[in-house]
Tab-separated table of C-alpha atoms and ligand atoms in Angstrom:
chain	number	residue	atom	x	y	z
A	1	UNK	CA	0.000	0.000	0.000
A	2	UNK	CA	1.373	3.535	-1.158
A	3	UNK	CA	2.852	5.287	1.975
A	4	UNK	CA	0.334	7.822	3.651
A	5	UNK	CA	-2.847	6.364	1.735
A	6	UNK	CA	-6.160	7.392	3.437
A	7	UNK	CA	-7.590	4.696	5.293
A	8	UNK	CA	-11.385	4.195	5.809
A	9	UNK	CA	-10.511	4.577	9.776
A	10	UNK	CA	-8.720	8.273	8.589
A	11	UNK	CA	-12.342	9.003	7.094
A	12	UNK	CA	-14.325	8.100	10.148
A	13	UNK	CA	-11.703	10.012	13.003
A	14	UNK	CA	-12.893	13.520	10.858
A	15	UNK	CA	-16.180	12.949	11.869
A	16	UNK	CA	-16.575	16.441	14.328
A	17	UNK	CA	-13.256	17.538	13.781
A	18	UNK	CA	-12.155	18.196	9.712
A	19	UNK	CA	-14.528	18.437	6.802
A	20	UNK	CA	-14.158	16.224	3.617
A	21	UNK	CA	-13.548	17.285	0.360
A	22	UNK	CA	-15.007	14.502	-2.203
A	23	UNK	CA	-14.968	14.452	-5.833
A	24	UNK	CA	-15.600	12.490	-8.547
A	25	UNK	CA	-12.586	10.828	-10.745
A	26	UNK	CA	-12.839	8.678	-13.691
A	27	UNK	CA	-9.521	8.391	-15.566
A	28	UNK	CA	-5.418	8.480	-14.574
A	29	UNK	CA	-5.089	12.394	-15.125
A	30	UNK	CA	-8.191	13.423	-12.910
A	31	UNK	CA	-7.100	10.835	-10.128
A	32	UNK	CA	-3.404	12.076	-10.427
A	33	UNK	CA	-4.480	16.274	-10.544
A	34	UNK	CA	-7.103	15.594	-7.278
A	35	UNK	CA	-4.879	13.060	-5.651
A	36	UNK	CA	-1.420	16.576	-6.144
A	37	UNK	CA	-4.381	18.215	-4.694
A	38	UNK	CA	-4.847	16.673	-1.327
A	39	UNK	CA	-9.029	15.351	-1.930
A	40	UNK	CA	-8.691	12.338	0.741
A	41	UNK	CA	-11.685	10.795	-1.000
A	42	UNK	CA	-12.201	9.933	-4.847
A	43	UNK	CA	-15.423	8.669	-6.178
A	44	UNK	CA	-15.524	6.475	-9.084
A	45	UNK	CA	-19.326	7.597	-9.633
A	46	UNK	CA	-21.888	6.367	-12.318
A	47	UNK	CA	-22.209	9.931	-12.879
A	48	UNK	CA	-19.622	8.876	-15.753
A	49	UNK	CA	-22.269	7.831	-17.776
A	50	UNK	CA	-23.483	11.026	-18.029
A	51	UNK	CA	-20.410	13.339	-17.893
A	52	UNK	CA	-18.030	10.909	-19.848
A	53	UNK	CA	-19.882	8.038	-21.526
A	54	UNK	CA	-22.842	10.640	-23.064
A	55	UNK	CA	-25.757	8.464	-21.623
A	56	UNK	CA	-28.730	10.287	-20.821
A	57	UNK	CA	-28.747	9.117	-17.327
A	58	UNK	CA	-27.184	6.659	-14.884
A	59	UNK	CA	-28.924	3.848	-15.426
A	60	UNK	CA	-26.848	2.857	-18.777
A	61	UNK	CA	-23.488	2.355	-16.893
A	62	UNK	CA	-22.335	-1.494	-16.834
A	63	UNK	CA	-20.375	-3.259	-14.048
A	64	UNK	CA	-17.637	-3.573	-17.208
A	65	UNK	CA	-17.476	0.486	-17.757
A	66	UNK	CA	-16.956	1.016	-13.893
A	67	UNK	CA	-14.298	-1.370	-14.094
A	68	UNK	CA	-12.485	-0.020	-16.744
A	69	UNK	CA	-12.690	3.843	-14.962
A	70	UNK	CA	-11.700	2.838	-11.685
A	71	UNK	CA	-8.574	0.509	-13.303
A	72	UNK	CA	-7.197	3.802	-14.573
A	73	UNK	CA	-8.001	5.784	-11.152
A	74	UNK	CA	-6.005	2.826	-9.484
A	75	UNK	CA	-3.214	3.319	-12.000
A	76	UNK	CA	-2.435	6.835	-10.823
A	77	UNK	CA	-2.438	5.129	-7.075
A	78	UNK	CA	-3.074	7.455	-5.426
A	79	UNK	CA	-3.254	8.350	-1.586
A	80	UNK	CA	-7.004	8.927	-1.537
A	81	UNK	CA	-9.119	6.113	-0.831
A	82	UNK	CA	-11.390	5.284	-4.233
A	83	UNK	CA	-14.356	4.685	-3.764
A	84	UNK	CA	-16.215	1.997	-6.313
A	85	UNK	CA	-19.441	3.159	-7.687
A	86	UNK	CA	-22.129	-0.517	-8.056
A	87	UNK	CA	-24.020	0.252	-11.143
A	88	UNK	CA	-27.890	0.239	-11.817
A	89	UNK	CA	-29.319	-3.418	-11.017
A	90	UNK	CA	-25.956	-4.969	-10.218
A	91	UNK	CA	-26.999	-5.400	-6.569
A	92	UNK	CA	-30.215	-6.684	-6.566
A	93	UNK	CA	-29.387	-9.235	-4.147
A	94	UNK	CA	-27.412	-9.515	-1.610
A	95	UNK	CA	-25.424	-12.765	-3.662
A	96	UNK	CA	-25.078	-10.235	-6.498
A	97	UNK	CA	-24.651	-7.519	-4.609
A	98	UNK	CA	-20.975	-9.525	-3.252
A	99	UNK	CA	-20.091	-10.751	-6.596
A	100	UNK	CA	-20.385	-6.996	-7.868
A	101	UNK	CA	-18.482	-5.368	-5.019
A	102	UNK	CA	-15.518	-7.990	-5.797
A	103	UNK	CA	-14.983	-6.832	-9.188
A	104	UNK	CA	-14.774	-3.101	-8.338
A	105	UNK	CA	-12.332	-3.869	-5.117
A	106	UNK	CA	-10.384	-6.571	-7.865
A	107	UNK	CA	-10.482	-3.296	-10.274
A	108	UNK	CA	-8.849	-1.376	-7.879
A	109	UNK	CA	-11.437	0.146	-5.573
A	110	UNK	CA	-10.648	0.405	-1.741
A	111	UNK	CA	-14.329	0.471	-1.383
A	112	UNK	CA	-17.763	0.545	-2.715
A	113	UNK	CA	-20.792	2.535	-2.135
A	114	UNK	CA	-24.483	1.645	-3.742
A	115	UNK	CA	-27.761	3.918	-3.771
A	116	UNK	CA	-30.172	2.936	-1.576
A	117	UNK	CA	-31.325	2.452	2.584
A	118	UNK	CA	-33.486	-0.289	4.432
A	119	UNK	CA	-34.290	-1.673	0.572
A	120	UNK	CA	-30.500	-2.382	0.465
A	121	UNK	CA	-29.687	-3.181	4.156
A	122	UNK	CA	-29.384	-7.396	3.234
A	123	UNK	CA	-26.983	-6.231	0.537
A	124	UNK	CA	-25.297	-3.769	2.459
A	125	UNK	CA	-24.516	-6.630	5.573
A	126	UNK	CA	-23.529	-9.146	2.853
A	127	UNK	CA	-21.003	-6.550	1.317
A	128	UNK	CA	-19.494	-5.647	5.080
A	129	UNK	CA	-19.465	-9.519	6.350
A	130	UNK	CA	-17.302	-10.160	3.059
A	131	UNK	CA	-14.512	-7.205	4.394
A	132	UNK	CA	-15.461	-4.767	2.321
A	133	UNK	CA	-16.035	-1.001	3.632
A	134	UNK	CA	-19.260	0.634	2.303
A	135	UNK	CA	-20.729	4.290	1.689
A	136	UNK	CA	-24.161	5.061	1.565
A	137	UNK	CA	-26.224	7.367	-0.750
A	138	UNK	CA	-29.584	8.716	0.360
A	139	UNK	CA	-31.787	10.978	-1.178
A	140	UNK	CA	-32.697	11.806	-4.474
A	141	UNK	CA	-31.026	8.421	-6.036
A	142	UNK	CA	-30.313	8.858	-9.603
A	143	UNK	CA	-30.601	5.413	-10.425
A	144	UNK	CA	-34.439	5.562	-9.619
A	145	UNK	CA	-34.682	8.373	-12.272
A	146	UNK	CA	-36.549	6.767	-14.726
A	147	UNK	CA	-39.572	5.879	-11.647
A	148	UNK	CA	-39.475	9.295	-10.655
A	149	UNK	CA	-38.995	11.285	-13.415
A	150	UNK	CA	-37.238	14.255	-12.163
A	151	UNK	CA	-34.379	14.922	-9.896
A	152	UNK	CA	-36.155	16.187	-6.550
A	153	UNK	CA	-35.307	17.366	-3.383
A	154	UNK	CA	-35.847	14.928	-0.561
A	155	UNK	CA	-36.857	15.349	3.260
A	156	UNK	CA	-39.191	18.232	2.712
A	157	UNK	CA	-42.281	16.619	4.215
A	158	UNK	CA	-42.349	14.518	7.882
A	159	UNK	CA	-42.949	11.444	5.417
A	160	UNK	CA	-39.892	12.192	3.466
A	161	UNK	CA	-37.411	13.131	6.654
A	162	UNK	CA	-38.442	10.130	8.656
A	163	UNK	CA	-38.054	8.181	5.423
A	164	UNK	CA	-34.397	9.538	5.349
A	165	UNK	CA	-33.739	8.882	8.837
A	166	UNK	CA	-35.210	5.159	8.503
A	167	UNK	CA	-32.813	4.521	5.684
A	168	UNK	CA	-29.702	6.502	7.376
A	169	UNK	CA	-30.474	3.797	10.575
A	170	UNK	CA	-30.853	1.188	8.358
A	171	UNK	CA	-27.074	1.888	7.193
A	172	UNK	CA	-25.620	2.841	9.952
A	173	UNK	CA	-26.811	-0.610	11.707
A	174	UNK	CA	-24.955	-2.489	8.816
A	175	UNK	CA	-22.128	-0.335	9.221
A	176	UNK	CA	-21.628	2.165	6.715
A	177	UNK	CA	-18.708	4.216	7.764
A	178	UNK	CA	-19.720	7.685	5.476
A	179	UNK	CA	-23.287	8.256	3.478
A	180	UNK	CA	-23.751	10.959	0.850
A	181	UNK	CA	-26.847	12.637	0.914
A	182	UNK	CA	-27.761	14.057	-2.129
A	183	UNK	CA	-30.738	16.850	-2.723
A	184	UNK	CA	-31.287	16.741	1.210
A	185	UNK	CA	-32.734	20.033	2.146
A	186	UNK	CA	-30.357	21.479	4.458
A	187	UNK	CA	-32.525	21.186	7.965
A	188	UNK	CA	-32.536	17.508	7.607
A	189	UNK	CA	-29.206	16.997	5.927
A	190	UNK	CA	-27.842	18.974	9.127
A	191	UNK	CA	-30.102	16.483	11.261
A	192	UNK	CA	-28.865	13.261	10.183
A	193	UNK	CA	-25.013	14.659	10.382
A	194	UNK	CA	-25.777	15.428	14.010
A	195	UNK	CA	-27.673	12.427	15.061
A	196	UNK	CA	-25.271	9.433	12.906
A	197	UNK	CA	-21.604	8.412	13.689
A	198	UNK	CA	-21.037	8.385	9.746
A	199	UNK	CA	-19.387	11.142	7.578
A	200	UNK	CA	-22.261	12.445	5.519
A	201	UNK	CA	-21.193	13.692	2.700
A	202	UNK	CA	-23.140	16.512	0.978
A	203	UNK	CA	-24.427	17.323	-2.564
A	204	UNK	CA	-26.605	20.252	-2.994
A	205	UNK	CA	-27.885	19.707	0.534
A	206	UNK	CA	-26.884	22.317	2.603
A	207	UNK	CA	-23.670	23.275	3.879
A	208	UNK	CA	-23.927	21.367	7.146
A	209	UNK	CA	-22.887	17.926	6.513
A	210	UNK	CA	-19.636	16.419	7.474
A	211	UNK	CA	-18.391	16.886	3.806
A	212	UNK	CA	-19.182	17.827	0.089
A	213	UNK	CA	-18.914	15.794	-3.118
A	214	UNK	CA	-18.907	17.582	-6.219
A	215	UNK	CA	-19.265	15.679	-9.985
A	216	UNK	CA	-15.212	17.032	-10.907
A	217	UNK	CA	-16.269	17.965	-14.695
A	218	UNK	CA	-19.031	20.447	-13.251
A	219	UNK	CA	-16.859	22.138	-10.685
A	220	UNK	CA	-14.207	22.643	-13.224
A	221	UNK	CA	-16.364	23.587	-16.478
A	222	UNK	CA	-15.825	20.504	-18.481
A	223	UNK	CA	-19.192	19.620	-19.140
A	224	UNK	CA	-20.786	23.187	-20.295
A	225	UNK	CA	-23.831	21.943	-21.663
A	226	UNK	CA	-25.068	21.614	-18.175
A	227	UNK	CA	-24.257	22.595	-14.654
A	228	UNK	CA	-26.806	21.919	-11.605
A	229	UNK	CA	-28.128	24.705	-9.729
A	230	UNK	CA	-26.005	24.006	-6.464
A	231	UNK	CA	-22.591	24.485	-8.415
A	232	UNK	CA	-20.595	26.925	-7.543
A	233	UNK	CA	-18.672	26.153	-10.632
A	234	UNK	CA	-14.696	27.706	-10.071
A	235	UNK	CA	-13.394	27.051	-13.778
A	236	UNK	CA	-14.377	26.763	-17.342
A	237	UNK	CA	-12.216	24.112	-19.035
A	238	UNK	CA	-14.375	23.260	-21.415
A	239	UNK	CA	-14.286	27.095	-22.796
A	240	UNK	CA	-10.766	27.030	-22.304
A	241	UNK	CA	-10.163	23.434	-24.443
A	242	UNK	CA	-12.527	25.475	-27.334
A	243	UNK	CA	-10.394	28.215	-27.834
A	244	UNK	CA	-7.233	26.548	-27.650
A	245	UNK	CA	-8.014	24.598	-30.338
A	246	UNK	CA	-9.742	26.936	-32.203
A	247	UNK	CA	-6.185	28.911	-32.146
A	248	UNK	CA	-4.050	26.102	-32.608
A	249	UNK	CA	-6.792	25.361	-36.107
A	250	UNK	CA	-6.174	28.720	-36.913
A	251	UNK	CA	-2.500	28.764	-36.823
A	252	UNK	CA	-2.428	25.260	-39.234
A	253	UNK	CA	-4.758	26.813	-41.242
A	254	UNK	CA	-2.663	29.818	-41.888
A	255	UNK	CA	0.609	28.629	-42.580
A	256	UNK	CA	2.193	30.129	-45.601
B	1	KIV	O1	-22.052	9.009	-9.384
B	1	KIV	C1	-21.705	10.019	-8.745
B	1	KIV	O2	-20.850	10.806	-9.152
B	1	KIV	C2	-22.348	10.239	-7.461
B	1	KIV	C3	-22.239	11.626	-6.895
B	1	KIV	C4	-23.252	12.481	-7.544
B	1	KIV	C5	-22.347	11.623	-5.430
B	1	KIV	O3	-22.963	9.377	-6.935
């Protein structure tokens, strides 16, 4: 193991006492450039298939493709732990949800993290019992997008937080040791982090949880066509990838 690498025991001691700074990595570069940067935590997310693979949504991403990304994240090796994403319906059982989990850890993840709460807690035990760390995602799931339609916020009615806090308990008593919380509104997502002994990690819900996790492409500008609301986006890559090529084109073009 690479001197210094961030341990899932690291992760849990900053509950209370540092925030975490999450984002997402899918290829060598990207690991190498967050890992120079000091982000403890990388996320092999299924966000790829949107940001990198040009699926509509998240539900297109294969067990194969995750693979493949998080054999080139491994490849930079870097200090940050890196997290596995399970893809859509790889998990469906707890059997599966094993076999799946051992691919991503054989592809080079440290650990693995699947969307889901008490509908996943059989999974989630099966996963642990085989020695393999876990991170939880509540909230709006994007895997469940085509069922719901729309990306929502979640925990706005007593139904919805008491759904949340069902699922977070649900985790926590399998023994997730962090849980992002996506499109939490703030109140609750500052509610859970209080009352749970994992890191929560945050996106677009609030500034109050234990950590953030940002999709890397938005925060830096490389996917212009679309940025979510909750972005606070601090380059633009993608405009400055344009216009370097459309000067380097213009300098061929001209010669002689
Ligand atoms: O796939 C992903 O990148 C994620 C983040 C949005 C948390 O799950």
């Amino acid at each position: 193991m690479r001197e210094g690498k961030i341990t899932v025991d690291v992760i849990r001691g900053m509950k209370g006492r540092q925030r975490l700074a999450t984002l997402t990595a899918y290829d060598y570069p990207m690991a190498k450039l967050l890992d120079e940067a000091g982000i403890p935590l990388l996320l092999v997310g299924d966000s790829l298939g949107m940001v990198v693979l040009g699926y509509p949504d998240t539900t297109h991403v294969t067990v194969a493709e995750i693979e493949h990304h998080i054999s080139a994240v491994a490849r930079a090796n870097p200090k940050a732990l890196i997290i596995g994403d399970m893809p859509y319906q790889s998990y469906e059982t707890p059997e599966m949800a094993v076999a799946t989990a051992r691919r991503l850890i054989a592809a080079g993840a440290d650990v693995v993290k699947a969307e889901g709460g008490r509908e996943i807690e059989s999974q989630v035990k099966a996963i642990i019992a085989d020695g393999i760390q876990f991170v939880g995602h509540l909230g709006m799931l994007p895997q469940h997008i085509l069922e719901e339609g729309k990306y929502s916020i979640k925990g706005k009615d007593d139904a919805g937080r008491a759904k949340l806090f069902d699922d977070a308990t649900a985790l926590q008593e399998a023994g997730a040791f962090a849980v992002v919380l996506e499109l939490v509104t703030p109140l609750v997502a500052k509610e859970l982090t209080e009352q749970f002994p994992f890191m929560t990690i945050g996106i677009g819900s609030g500034m109050d949880c234990d950590g953030q996790v940002l999709v890397t492409p938005d925060l830096v500008g490389m996917f212009p066509w679309f940025t979510p609301r909750f972005v606070k986006q601090k380059r633009q890559c993608g405009t400055d990838i344009r216009s370097a090529v459309e000067e380097w084109k213009a300098e061929v073009e001209h010669v002689g």
